[in-house]
Amino acid sequence: MDNFHGYDAQAGTIKISDITSRENNTEILHRLKNNDESFASMCMCNEEDEMDDNRYDDSINYCPESARDLGWLGYFVGNNTHLTNLTCFHLENFNGIIEPFCRGLKNNNSIQSLSFCDSDLSECDIFRFMVPFFRNNNTLTELELEECEMGAEVCRSLSLALGGCKHISLKRFTLTDCEIGDEPLVGIILALSMHPQLEELGLQGSGMGRNGCVALATLLRWRATELHTLNLSYNGIDDEGVEALTLALANSRHLHTLALSSNSSISIRGWWALSTFLSAPSSNLQELFLACNDIGDEGVVAFAGALTKNHALKKLIIYNNPSITAGGWAAFSKLLCDTTSVNKTFLSNHTLHVLARPDGVGLPSDLVSSLNLNSSEAGRKQIAMIKILKHHNDFDLQPLFEWDFKVLPFVISWLEAASICPTNFEKNIRRRKLSSIYQFVRDMPMMYIEVCTSHR
């Protein structure tokens, strides 16, 4: 039945049992037709998926039998106003019969999340038939493709579908382990320029290389976006790609999570470019994933240097980088707690609290201690106090003598404030107060006598 109005003419009289022989399909068509408010998610799959996949409740699995029942499924989905999630498995099994489904789907305006998994889309170019759906739907916020085979023609169809959207509702787009290659990816990235409200972009395992990075950099540089999460792991990104990205990311004020794990073509040149981005005052990045890369000590030292004035980054995941030695970790120990002076300890980084693996396994004990302290509920001010109390038994106040005795009350006040800081060691606040007073009296005895005399 090619004419959508033909479905309209029969919808009131046709028996669902005449459309499909499967009991589960019959129940799903009934719920869709009746616009069941509780039926919000559906998975289209074949019988093998239904038996093997435990990710979904069988009650939402629809297994098409023919083009006819797919057409009716599309019709009922198109008229439904409560279905919000649609997942499709192994669409290659529906090659040649998927078009009737898409004709009905184009009328749907309730689907918010659309996923394609484990499908050879080169055998079933569904996006060519879904262009009207993308153009008309104004509620779609998530589009996900996972482990799908996609040829150049399918990528062009997807680009046309994304670029043809009349409404800008898409907030999350992920292309996971599809390995489509650098050039086809460029067209998809350019199509995403039509979606400035995009918040999460995942292109992990997509075959992205230098050209994809340049296209993405162009998008980020010239199009204001709401992007807060960018996952580019498991790709072929090189130094030139990183350099292009970091220049553009400087304009992404909303970005707080960046993943570049398993991009083995990046060398120290790329890590220096990324560290420059981290040192910029405009960087609001909170999480950076760089696992399974050959970073080495030189790269680690560059990151530690970049984070000396960075108070935004909380997580730096760099496990499975075997070239990092004790010398590299020492740079981070100093970053988090520089014990060379009280002032250096105060100016240390009190924000970063996850480094390498989240559990800190394999890190030096002093570094783990500083990370644990930074992860505490205490604010940065209290964390700095605790580090000072822990690593400086006596304060060297001689640099403050130029302010005479005026600075002593501030020192005493600071110690009183520090006395309430939660610690697992003895703070000895009273002894520290006496030590501070003693230093002033010892080194400026005449001034002490003068102050005492004036207060008689």
CSV table of C-alpha atoms in Angstrom, one decimal:
chain,number,residue,atom,x,y,z
A,1,MET,CA,0.0,0.0,0.0
A,2,ASP,CA,1.9,3.1,-1.3
A,3,ASN,CA,-0.7,5.8,-0.5
A,4,PHE,CA,-0.7,7.0,3.1
A,5,HIS,CA,-4.4,7.9,2.7
A,6,GLY,CA,-5.0,4.2,1.9
A,7,TYR,CA,-4.0,3.4,5.5
A,8,ASP,CA,-6.3,6.1,6.7
A,9,ALA,CA,-9.2,4.5,4.9
A,10,GLN,CA,-8.6,1.1,6.3
A,11,ALA,CA,-7.4,2.0,9.8
A,12,GLY,CA,-10.9,2.0,11.4
A,13,THR,CA,-11.9,-1.4,10.1
A,14,ILE,CA,-8.8,-3.5,9.8
A,15,LYS,CA,-8.1,-6.2,12.4
A,16,ILE,CA,-4.6,-6.1,13.9
A,17,SER,CA,-4.5,-9.8,13.8
A,18,ASP,CA,-4.8,-9.6,10.0
A,19,ILE,CA,-1.6,-7.5,9.9
A,20,THR,CA,0.8,-9.7,11.8
A,21,SER,CA,0.7,-13.3,13.2
A,22,ARG,CA,3.1,-12.6,16.0
A,23,GLU,CA,1.5,-12.1,19.4
A,24,ASN,CA,4.0,-9.5,20.6
A,25,ASN,CA,3.7,-7.5,17.3
A,26,THR,CA,-0.1,-7.6,17.7
A,27,GLU,CA,0.1,-6.2,21.3
A,28,ILE,CA,2.5,-3.4,20.2
A,29,LEU,CA,0.3,-2.4,17.2
A,30,HIS,CA,-2.7,-2.2,19.5
A,31,ARG,CA,-0.9,0.0,22.0
A,32,LEU,CA,0.4,2.3,19.2
A,33,LYS,CA,-3.0,2.5,17.6
A,34,ASN,CA,-4.7,3.3,20.9
A,35,ASN,CA,-2.0,5.9,21.7
A,36,ASP,CA,-1.2,4.2,25.0
A,37,GLU,CA,0.4,6.8,27.2
A,38,SER,CA,2.5,4.2,29.0
A,39,PHE,CA,4.1,2.9,25.7
A,40,ALA,CA,7.0,5.3,25.3
A,41,SER,CA,9.8,3.0,24.0
A,42,MET,CA,10.0,0.5,21.1
A,43,CYS,CA,12.7,-1.6,19.6
A,44,MET,CA,12.5,-2.9,16.0
A,45,CYS,CA,14.5,-6.1,15.5
A,46,ASN,CA,14.5,-9.6,14.1
A,47,GLU,CA,13.7,-12.8,16.0
A,48,GLU,CA,17.4,-13.6,16.7
A,49,ASP,CA,17.8,-10.2,18.3
A,50,GLU,CA,14.8,-10.7,20.5
A,51,MET,CA,16.2,-14.0,21.7
A,52,ASP,CA,19.9,-12.9,22.1
A,53,ASP,CA,19.7,-9.3,23.3
A,54,ASN,CA,18.9,-8.7,27.0
A,55,ARG,CA,19.1,-4.9,26.8
A,56,TYR,CA,15.4,-4.4,26.2
A,57,ASP,CA,12.2,-5.8,27.6
A,58,ASP,CA,10.6,-8.3,25.1
A,59,SER,CA,7.3,-6.5,25.4
A,60,ILE,CA,8.7,-3.6,23.4
A,61,ASN,CA,10.4,-5.7,20.7
A,62,TYR,CA,8.7,-5.6,17.3
A,63,CYS,CA,9.9,-8.2,14.8
A,64,PRO,CA,8.6,-7.3,11.3
A,65,GLU,CA,7.4,-10.1,9.0
A,66,SER,CA,6.8,-8.3,5.7
A,67,ALA,CA,6.6,-4.9,4.0
A,68,ARG,CA,2.9,-4.9,4.8
A,69,ASP,CA,3.2,-5.1,8.5
A,70,LEU,CA,6.1,-2.6,8.4
A,71,GLY,CA,3.9,-0.2,6.5
A,72,TRP,CA,1.2,-0.5,9.2
A,73,LEU,CA,3.8,-0.1,11.9
A,74,GLY,CA,5.0,3.1,10.3
A,75,TYR,CA,1.4,4.3,10.0
A,76,PHE,CA,0.6,3.8,13.7
A,77,VAL,CA,4.0,5.2,14.8
A,78,GLY,CA,3.4,8.2,12.6
A,79,ASN,CA,0.0,8.9,14.2
A,80,ASN,CA,1.2,8.2,17.8
A,81,THR,CA,1.9,11.1,20.2
A,82,HIS,CA,3.4,9.2,23.1
A,83,LEU,CA,6.2,7.2,21.6
A,84,THR,CA,9.5,8.9,22.5
A,85,ASN,CA,12.2,6.3,22.0
A,86,LEU,CA,12.8,4.2,18.9
A,87,THR,CA,15.7,1.7,18.6
A,88,CYS,CA,16.5,-0.3,15.4
A,89,PHE,CA,18.6,-3.4,15.2
A,90,HIS,CA,20.0,-5.2,12.2
A,91,LEU,CA,18.2,-3.2,9.5
A,92,GLU,CA,20.0,-5.2,6.8
A,93,ASN,CA,17.4,-7.9,7.4
A,94,PHE,CA,14.7,-5.4,6.2
A,95,ASN,CA,16.5,-4.4,3.0
A,96,GLY,CA,13.9,-3.6,0.3
A,97,ILE,CA,10.9,-3.5,2.7
A,98,ILE,CA,11.9,-0.5,5.0
A,99,GLU,CA,10.5,2.2,2.8
A,100,PRO,CA,6.8,1.7,3.7
A,101,PHE,CA,7.7,2.1,7.4
A,102,CYS,CA,9.5,5.4,6.7
A,103,ARG,CA,6.5,6.8,4.8
A,104,GLY,CA,4.4,6.6,7.9
A,105,LEU,CA,7.2,7.6,10.3
A,106,LYS,CA,7.6,11.0,8.6
A,107,ASN,CA,4.3,12.1,10.3
A,108,ASN,CA,5.6,11.4,13.8
A,109,ASN,CA,6.4,14.4,16.0
A,110,SER,CA,6.8,12.7,19.4
A,111,ILE,CA,10.0,10.7,19.0
A,112,GLN,CA,12.8,12.3,20.9
A,113,SER,CA,15.5,9.6,20.8
A,114,LEU,CA,16.4,7.5,17.7
A,115,SER,CA,19.0,4.8,17.7
A,116,PHE,CA,20.5,2.4,15.1
A,117,CYS,CA,22.6,-0.5,16.4
A,118,ASP,CA,24.5,-3.4,14.9
A,119,SER,CA,23.2,-2.7,11.4
A,120,ASP,CA,24.7,-2.9,7.9
A,121,LEU,CA,23.2,0.4,6.7
A,122,SER,CA,25.0,0.1,3.4
A,123,GLU,CA,22.4,-2.7,2.6
A,124,CYS,CA,19.5,-0.6,3.7
A,125,ASP,CA,19.9,3.2,3.1
A,126,ILE,CA,17.2,4.1,5.6
A,127,PHE,CA,18.3,7.8,5.8
A,128,ARG,CA,17.4,8.3,2.2
A,129,PHE,CA,13.8,7.5,3.1
A,130,MET,CA,13.9,9.3,6.4
A,131,VAL,CA,14.7,12.8,5.1
A,132,PRO,CA,11.0,13.9,5.5
A,133,PHE,CA,11.0,12.6,9.1
A,134,PHE,CA,14.1,14.7,10.0
A,135,ARG,CA,12.6,17.7,8.2
A,136,ASN,CA,9.2,17.6,10.0
A,137,ASN,CA,10.0,16.3,13.5
A,138,ASN,CA,10.6,19.1,16.0
A,139,THR,CA,11.2,17.1,19.1
A,140,LEU,CA,14.1,14.9,18.2
A,141,THR,CA,16.9,15.5,20.7
A,142,GLU,CA,19.1,12.4,20.4
A,143,LEU,CA,20.4,10.5,17.4
A,144,GLU,CA,22.7,7.5,18.0
A,145,LEU,CA,24.5,5.1,15.6
A,146,GLU,CA,26.5,2.3,17.2
A,147,GLU,CA,28.5,-0.4,15.4
A,148,CYS,CA,26.9,0.3,12.0
A,149,GLU,CA,28.5,-0.3,8.6
A,150,MET,CA,28.0,2.9,6.5
A,151,GLY,CA,29.2,3.4,3.0
A,152,ALA,CA,29.8,6.7,1.3
A,153,GLU,CA,26.2,6.8,-0.1
A,154,VAL,CA,24.7,6.2,3.4
A,155,CYS,CA,26.9,9.0,4.9
A,156,ARG,CA,25.7,11.4,2.2
A,157,SER,CA,22.1,10.5,2.9
A,158,LEU,CA,22.6,11.0,6.7
A,159,SER,CA,24.3,14.4,5.9
A,160,LEU,CA,21.3,15.4,3.8
A,161,ALA,CA,18.9,14.3,6.5
A,162,LEU,CA,20.7,16.3,9.2
A,163,GLY,CA,21.2,19.3,7.0
A,164,GLY,CA,17.6,19.3,6.0
A,165,CYS,CA,16.1,19.7,9.5
A,166,LYS,CA,13.7,22.6,9.6
A,167,HIS,CA,13.8,22.5,13.4
A,168,ILE,CA,16.8,22.8,15.6
A,169,SER,CA,16.0,20.4,18.5
A,170,LEU,CA,19.0,17.9,18.2
A,171,LYS,CA,21.1,18.1,21.4
A,172,ARG,CA,23.0,14.8,21.3
A,173,PHE,CA,24.6,13.0,18.3
A,174,THR,CA,26.8,10.0,18.7
A,175,LEU,CA,28.6,7.9,16.0
A,176,THR,CA,30.2,5.0,17.9
A,177,ASP,CA,32.5,2.3,16.3
A,178,CYS,CA,31.2,2.9,12.8
A,179,GLU,CA,34.6,3.5,11.2
A,180,ILE,CA,33.2,5.5,8.3
A,181,GLY,CA,36.5,7.2,7.5
A,182,ASP,CA,37.7,10.8,7.5
A,183,GLU,CA,36.2,12.1,4.3
A,184,PRO,CA,32.6,10.9,4.7
A,185,LEU,CA,32.8,12.2,8.3
A,186,VAL,CA,33.5,15.7,7.0
A,187,GLY,CA,30.1,15.9,5.3
A,188,ILE,CA,28.3,14.8,8.5
A,189,ILE,CA,30.2,17.4,10.6
A,190,LEU,CA,29.3,20.2,8.2
A,191,ALA,CA,25.6,19.1,8.3
A,192,LEU,CA,25.8,19.4,12.1
A,193,SER,CA,26.4,23.2,11.7
A,194,MET,CA,22.6,23.4,11.3
A,195,HIS,CA,22.3,22.4,14.9
A,196,PRO,CA,23.9,25.1,17.1
A,197,GLN,CA,22.0,23.8,20.1
A,198,LEU,CA,24.0,20.5,20.1
A,199,GLU,CA,25.3,19.8,23.6
A,200,GLU,CA,26.9,16.4,23.2
A,201,LEU,CA,28.9,15.1,20.2
A,202,GLY,CA,30.4,11.6,20.2
A,203,LEU,CA,32.5,10.5,17.2
A,204,GLN,CA,34.5,7.8,18.9
A,205,GLY,CA,35.7,5.0,16.7
A,206,SER,CA,34.4,6.8,13.6
A,207,GLY,CA,37.7,6.8,11.6
A,208,MET,CA,38.2,10.5,12.2
A,209,GLY,CA,41.5,12.0,11.1
A,210,ARG,CA,43.0,15.4,10.2
A,211,ASN,CA,40.3,16.5,7.7
A,212,GLY,CA,37.6,15.7,10.2
A,213,CYS,CA,39.3,17.7,12.9
A,214,VAL,CA,39.7,20.7,10.5
A,215,ALA,CA,36.0,20.5,9.6
A,216,LEU,CA,35.0,20.2,13.3
A,217,ALA,CA,37.3,23.2,14.1
A,218,THR,CA,35.6,25.2,11.4
A,219,LEU,CA,32.2,24.4,12.9
A,220,LEU,CA,33.4,25.3,16.4
A,221,ARG,CA,35.1,28.5,15.4
A,222,TRP,CA,32.4,30.0,13.2
A,223,ARG,CA,29.3,28.7,14.7
A,224,ALA,CA,28.3,29.5,18.3
A,225,THR,CA,27.4,26.2,19.9
A,226,GLU,CA,26.1,24.9,23.3
A,227,LEU,CA,28.6,21.9,23.1
A,228,HIS,CA,29.6,20.7,26.5
A,229,THR,CA,30.8,17.1,25.8
A,230,LEU,CA,33.1,16.1,22.8
A,231,ASN,CA,34.2,12.5,22.5
A,232,LEU,CA,36.9,11.8,19.8
A,233,SER,CA,38.5,8.7,21.3
A,234,TYR,CA,39.6,5.7,19.3
A,235,ASN,CA,40.4,7.6,16.1
A,236,GLY,CA,43.4,8.5,13.9
A,237,ILE,CA,43.8,12.1,15.0
A,238,ASP,CA,47.4,13.5,14.6
A,239,ASP,CA,49.3,16.6,15.8
A,240,GLU,CA,47.8,18.8,13.0
A,241,GLY,CA,44.3,17.7,14.0
A,242,VAL,CA,44.9,18.5,17.6
A,243,GLU,CA,46.3,21.9,16.8
A,244,ALA,CA,43.3,22.7,14.6
A,245,LEU,CA,40.9,21.6,17.4
A,246,THR,CA,42.6,23.5,20.3
A,247,LEU,CA,42.6,26.8,18.4
A,248,ALA,CA,38.8,26.4,17.9
A,249,LEU,CA,38.1,25.1,21.4
A,250,ALA,CA,39.2,28.4,22.8
A,251,ASN,CA,35.9,29.8,21.7
A,252,SER,CA,33.8,26.9,23.2
A,253,ARG,CA,33.0,28.4,26.5
A,254,HIS,CA,30.5,25.7,27.4
A,255,LEU,CA,32.8,22.7,26.8
A,256,HIS,CA,33.5,20.8,30.0
A,257,THR,CA,34.4,17.3,28.8
A,258,LEU,CA,36.9,16.3,26.1
A,259,ALA,CA,37.9,12.7,25.3
A,260,LEU,CA,41.0,12.0,23.1
A,261,SER,CA,41.9,8.5,24.4
A,262,SER,CA,43.5,6.0,22.0
A,263,ASN,CA,44.7,8.4,19.4
A,264,SER,CA,48.2,7.0,19.1
A,265,SER,CA,49.3,9.3,16.2
A,266,ILE,CA,49.5,12.3,18.6
A,267,SER,CA,53.0,13.2,19.6
A,268,ILE,CA,54.5,15.7,22.0
A,269,ARG,CA,53.7,18.5,19.5
A,270,GLY,CA,50.0,17.8,19.9
A,271,TRP,CA,50.2,17.5,23.6
A,272,TRP,CA,52.0,20.9,23.8
A,273,ALA,CA,49.1,22.4,21.7
A,274,LEU,CA,46.6,20.9,24.1
A,275,SER,CA,48.4,22.1,27.2
A,276,THR,CA,48.4,25.6,25.7
A,277,PHE,CA,44.6,25.4,25.5
A,278,LEU,CA,44.5,24.3,29.2
A,279,SER,CA,46.6,27.2,30.3
A,280,ALA,CA,44.3,29.8,28.6
A,281,PRO,CA,42.1,31.8,31.0
A,282,SER,CA,39.1,31.0,28.8
A,283,SER,CA,39.4,27.2,29.3
A,284,ASN,CA,36.4,25.9,31.3
A,285,LEU,CA,37.3,22.2,30.7
A,286,GLN,CA,36.5,20.1,33.7
A,287,GLU,CA,37.2,16.5,32.4
A,288,LEU,CA,40.0,15.5,30.0
A,289,PHE,CA,40.4,11.8,28.9
A,290,LEU,CA,43.7,10.9,27.4
A,291,ALA,CA,44.0,7.2,28.2
A,292,CYS,CA,46.0,4.8,26.1
A,293,ASN,CA,48.2,7.4,24.4
A,294,ASP,CA,52.0,7.6,24.3
A,295,ILE,CA,52.2,10.8,26.3
A,296,GLY,CA,55.5,10.3,28.2
A,297,ASP,CA,57.2,12.5,30.8
A,298,GLU,CA,57.6,15.5,28.5
A,299,GLY,CA,53.8,15.6,27.8
A,300,VAL,CA,53.0,15.2,31.5
A,301,VAL,CA,55.3,18.1,32.5
A,302,ALA,CA,53.6,20.2,29.8
A,303,PHE,CA,50.2,19.5,31.3
A,304,ALA,CA,51.4,20.1,34.9
A,305,GLY,CA,52.8,23.5,33.8
A,306,ALA,CA,49.5,24.4,32.1
A,307,LEU,CA,47.5,23.6,35.2
A,308,THR,CA,49.4,25.9,37.6
A,309,LYS,CA,46.8,28.6,37.1
A,310,ASN,CA,43.9,26.4,35.9
A,311,HIS,CA,41.1,26.2,38.5
A,312,ALA,CA,38.6,24.4,36.3
A,313,LEU,CA,40.0,21.0,35.4
A,314,LYS,CA,38.9,18.3,37.9
A,315,LYS,CA,39.7,15.1,36.1
A,316,LEU,CA,42.7,14.2,33.9
A,317,ILE,CA,42.5,10.5,32.9
A,318,ILE,CA,45.9,9.4,31.5
A,319,TYR,CA,46.1,5.7,32.5
A,320,ASN,CA,47.8,3.2,30.1
A,321,ASN,CA,50.5,5.6,29.2
A,322,PRO,CA,53.5,3.4,30.1
A,323,SER,CA,56.1,6.0,29.1
A,324,ILE,CA,55.3,8.1,32.2
A,325,THR,CA,58.0,7.6,34.8
A,326,ALA,CA,58.4,8.8,38.4
A,327,GLY,CA,59.9,12.0,37.1
A,328,GLY,CA,56.7,12.8,35.2
A,329,TRP,CA,54.5,12.0,38.3
A,330,ALA,CA,56.8,14.3,40.4
A,331,ALA,CA,55.7,17.2,38.2
A,332,PHE,CA,52.1,16.6,39.3
A,333,SER,CA,53.0,16.1,42.9
A,334,LYS,CA,54.6,19.6,42.8
A,335,LEU,CA,51.6,21.0,41.0
A,336,LEU,CA,49.2,19.8,43.7
A,337,CYS,CA,51.4,20.6,46.6
A,338,ASP,CA,54.6,22.7,46.2
A,339,THR,CA,56.2,22.5,49.6
A,340,THR,CA,59.1,24.8,48.9
A,341,SER,CA,57.4,27.6,50.8
A,342,VAL,CA,54.1,28.5,52.5
A,343,ASN,CA,53.2,30.8,49.6
A,344,LYS,CA,54.0,28.1,47.0
A,345,THR,CA,51.8,25.6,48.8
A,346,PHE,CA,49.0,28.2,49.0
A,347,LEU,CA,49.3,28.8,45.2
A,348,SER,CA,49.3,25.1,44.4
A,349,ASN,CA,46.4,23.5,42.4
A,350,HIS,CA,43.6,22.6,44.8
A,351,THR,CA,41.0,21.6,42.1
A,352,LEU,CA,42.4,18.5,40.2
A,353,HIS,CA,41.3,15.4,42.1
A,354,VAL,CA,41.3,12.5,39.6
A,355,LEU,CA,44.5,11.6,37.7
A,356,ALA,CA,45.3,8.5,35.7
A,357,ARG,CA,42.9,5.9,37.0
A,358,PRO,CA,40.0,7.1,39.2
A,359,ASP,CA,41.2,4.8,42.0
A,360,GLY,CA,44.7,6.3,41.9
A,361,VAL,CA,46.4,2.9,41.5
A,362,GLY,CA,50.0,3.1,40.4
A,363,LEU,CA,50.5,6.7,41.5
A,364,PRO,CA,53.1,7.9,44.2
A,365,SER,CA,51.6,8.0,47.7
A,366,ASP,CA,52.1,11.7,48.1
A,367,LEU,CA,50.3,12.4,44.9
A,368,VAL,CA,47.4,10.2,45.9
A,369,SER,CA,47.2,12.0,49.2
A,370,SER,CA,47.0,15.4,47.5
A,371,LEU,CA,44.3,14.1,45.0
A,372,ASN,CA,42.2,12.7,47.9
A,373,LEU,CA,42.5,16.0,49.7
A,374,ASN,CA,41.4,17.9,46.6
A,375,SER,CA,38.4,15.6,46.2
A,376,SER,CA,37.2,16.4,49.7
A,377,GLU,CA,34.1,18.5,50.4
A,378,ALA,CA,36.2,21.3,51.8
A,379,GLY,CA,36.5,24.3,49.6
A,380,ARG,CA,39.7,25.4,47.9
A,381,LYS,CA,40.5,27.8,50.8
A,382,GLN,CA,40.3,25.1,53.4
A,383,ILE,CA,42.2,22.6,51.2
A,384,ALA,CA,45.1,25.1,51.0
A,385,MET,CA,45.0,25.6,54.7
A,386,ILE,CA,45.2,21.8,55.3
A,387,LYS,CA,48.2,21.5,52.9
A,388,ILE,CA,50.0,24.3,54.7
A,389,LEU,CA,49.4,22.9,58.1
A,390,LYS,CA,50.5,19.4,57.0
A,391,HIS,CA,53.8,20.4,55.3
A,392,HIS,CA,54.9,23.5,57.2
A,393,ASN,CA,55.4,22.9,61.0
A,394,ASP,CA,56.8,26.4,61.5
A,395,PHE,CA,56.1,29.4,59.3
A,396,ASP,CA,59.0,31.5,58.1
A,397,LEU,CA,57.6,35.0,58.8
A,398,GLN,CA,60.8,36.9,58.1
A,399,PRO,CA,59.5,38.0,54.5
A,400,LEU,CA,56.6,39.7,56.3
A,401,PHE,CA,58.7,41.8,58.7
A,402,GLU,CA,58.5,44.8,56.4
A,403,TRP,CA,54.9,45.2,57.6
A,404,ASP,CA,56.1,45.3,61.2
A,405,PHE,CA,53.7,44.0,63.8
A,406,LYS,CA,50.7,44.9,61.8
A,407,VAL,CA,50.8,41.5,60.0
A,408,LEU,CA,51.0,39.4,63.3
A,409,PRO,CA,47.2,39.7,64.0
A,410,PHE,CA,46.5,38.4,60.5
A,411,VAL,CA,48.8,35.4,61.1
A,412,ILE,CA,47.1,34.6,64.4
A,413,SER,CA,43.6,35.0,62.8
A,414,TRP,CA,44.6,32.7,59.9
A,415,LEU,CA,45.7,30.0,62.4
A,416,GLU,CA,42.4,30.4,64.3
A,417,ALA,CA,40.5,29.8,61.1
A,418,ALA,CA,42.7,26.8,60.3
A,419,SER,CA,42.0,25.3,63.6
A,420,ILE,CA,38.5,24.2,62.4
A,421,CYS,CA,39.8,22.5,59.3
A,422,PRO,CA,39.2,18.7,59.3
A,423,THR,CA,42.5,16.9,59.3
A,424,ASN,CA,43.9,13.4,60.1
A,425,PHE,CA,47.0,14.8,61.8
A,426,GLU,CA,47.7,17.0,64.8
A,427,LYS,CA,47.5,20.7,63.8
A,428,ASN,CA,49.3,22.1,66.9
A,429,ILE,CA,47.6,25.5,66.5
A,430,ARG,CA,48.7,26.8,69.9
A,431,ARG,CA,52.3,25.9,69.3
A,432,ARG,CA,52.2,27.6,65.9
A,433,LYS,CA,50.8,30.8,67.4
A,434,LEU,CA,53.5,30.9,70.0
A,435,SER,CA,56.1,30.2,67.4
A,436,SER,CA,54.9,33.1,65.2
A,437,ILE,CA,54.9,35.5,68.1
A,438,TYR,CA,58.3,34.4,69.1
A,439,GLN,CA,59.7,35.0,65.7
A,440,PHE,CA,58.5,38.7,65.8
A,441,VAL,CA,59.8,39.3,69.3
A,442,ARG,CA,63.2,37.6,68.6
A,443,ASP,CA,63.9,39.5,65.4
A,444,MET,CA,62.4,42.8,66.3
A,445,PRO,CA,62.8,43.2,70.1
A,446,MET,CA,63.0,47.0,70.2
A,447,MET,CA,59.8,47.3,68.2
A,448,TYR,CA,58.1,44.8,70.5
A,449,ILE,CA,59.1,46.9,73.6
A,450,GLU,CA,57.9,50.1,71.8
A,451,VAL,CA,54.5,48.5,71.0
A,452,CYS,CA,54.1,47.3,74.6
A,453,THR,CA,55.0,50.6,76.0
A,454,SER,CA,52.6,52.5,73.9
A,455,HIS,CA,49.7,50.4,75.1
A,456,ARG,CA,50.3,51.0,78.8
